[in-house]
Amino acid sequence: MTDKPLNPFRRDMYDSLESFVDHVSELLECPITLENPHHRVLVYSSHDDETDMVRISTIISRRVPEKVINRLWKDGVIPQLLQSRKPIKIEGKKEIGLGNRVAVSIWRGEEVIGYIWAVELDKPLTNNKMLILENAAVIARHLLSRFSKNTAPSLQDNQEFFWRVLTGYVNETAIEAKIQELGMAKIPFYTIMIFPFPEIINKEIEKHILYLLKVSQDVKISFSTIEDKELIILATPLDSKENPISCYKQFIDNFEKNLQERFQIEHVKGAFGGIYKQFVDVPKSLKEARTVLEVREKFPEQTSSFTHYQELGIYQFLDILLEKRRQDGSVNIAIQNLLEYDQIHKTELLATLEVYLDESESMQKTAAKLHIHNNTLSYRLKRIAEIMEVDITIPSQKFMIYLDLKLMRW
């Protein structure tokens, strides 16, 4: 059998985009979809006997499902496509109905103007077929200019653009141009907020969310996106002269209250990262908001009321300190001695010490929280000092002990 030529394409071979993708499908022996840069379907190959759920949904709605786009961003697939001119293999993700794929970006100069997606069915594409696909992307550039029609960006397009901003793949100039294109006022400063929901956000819940965002009287929502159980938004106060932290906290309180009272959606507790002026800091604000959620989950008693990254205090640095501890291979001997004593004698001295420090060394509050008498607490603190051989009245020693106690839970 003669191998197919690696570049069997000529511009004058096709009278439409449909004839082009059918030819690519015939050469690669698999279903082909041609998309614009916002993941809207332009054309797809005909006579495909086999496919997967994502492709069926994409063809029906004429756009890749939002949850699939968000997942591909999170897994680094789309960032790869925005950097590479070579085809990229994508492992299937059964949980979202996505089979194995190969995708290649279509470039015009330094700009991605579309994508070709190939569904790998029974067997992966060979090296020769990967080269054919790469060459198909080159000819597709000319065909897109010739046949495609420009369409106005939709809400989904804006959400996909927001993911680019969140992951740091859009520069300041492009973001400002997008804001101008959407007719938005200049954003003086902003923060990124995350609202984790107890279950996956379905269409009905999404409708309620979008309504509340639209009618908000506390902040202006410039961009938003939904990813499985999370709502992520870029917000700025309606009045730039107001205290932004107060505005953001008020919005979070009102949003959670309205979700519960109007739509019976409970257990949603938002968080926001730092407040910035430059859009290059969007990924940083996102990471900080996630840190708030992570700290609240690991230290619920001490941090359940925290919503803002600055409220975390020393909790901001626990991941950095833990990494240093791991690199150094060191342990806090004083805490280790106390832990071993507890294990041998079935005592709770380590827990007592942590509560004592959490309660700012208040005897009354610590005893009440532990449900013990003050005299019992005094005896425990004396034994703790003897076993640890550390004077926790010295600020530097006390601070290190406190940090290492928290690192044990990180």
Tab-separated table of C-alpha atoms in Angstrom, residues 60 155 279 302 304 344 357:
chain	number	residue	atom	x	y	z
A	60	ILE	CA	-25.462	20.211	18.253
A	155	LEU	CA	-21.062	35.416	26.442
A	279	PHE	CA	-4.216	42.868	34.726
A	302	GLN	CA	-9.578	29.673	63.441
A	304	SER	CA	-13.953	30.179	59.021
A	344	ILE	CA	3.126	7.140	75.321
A	357	LEU	CA	-1.744	29.858	71.552
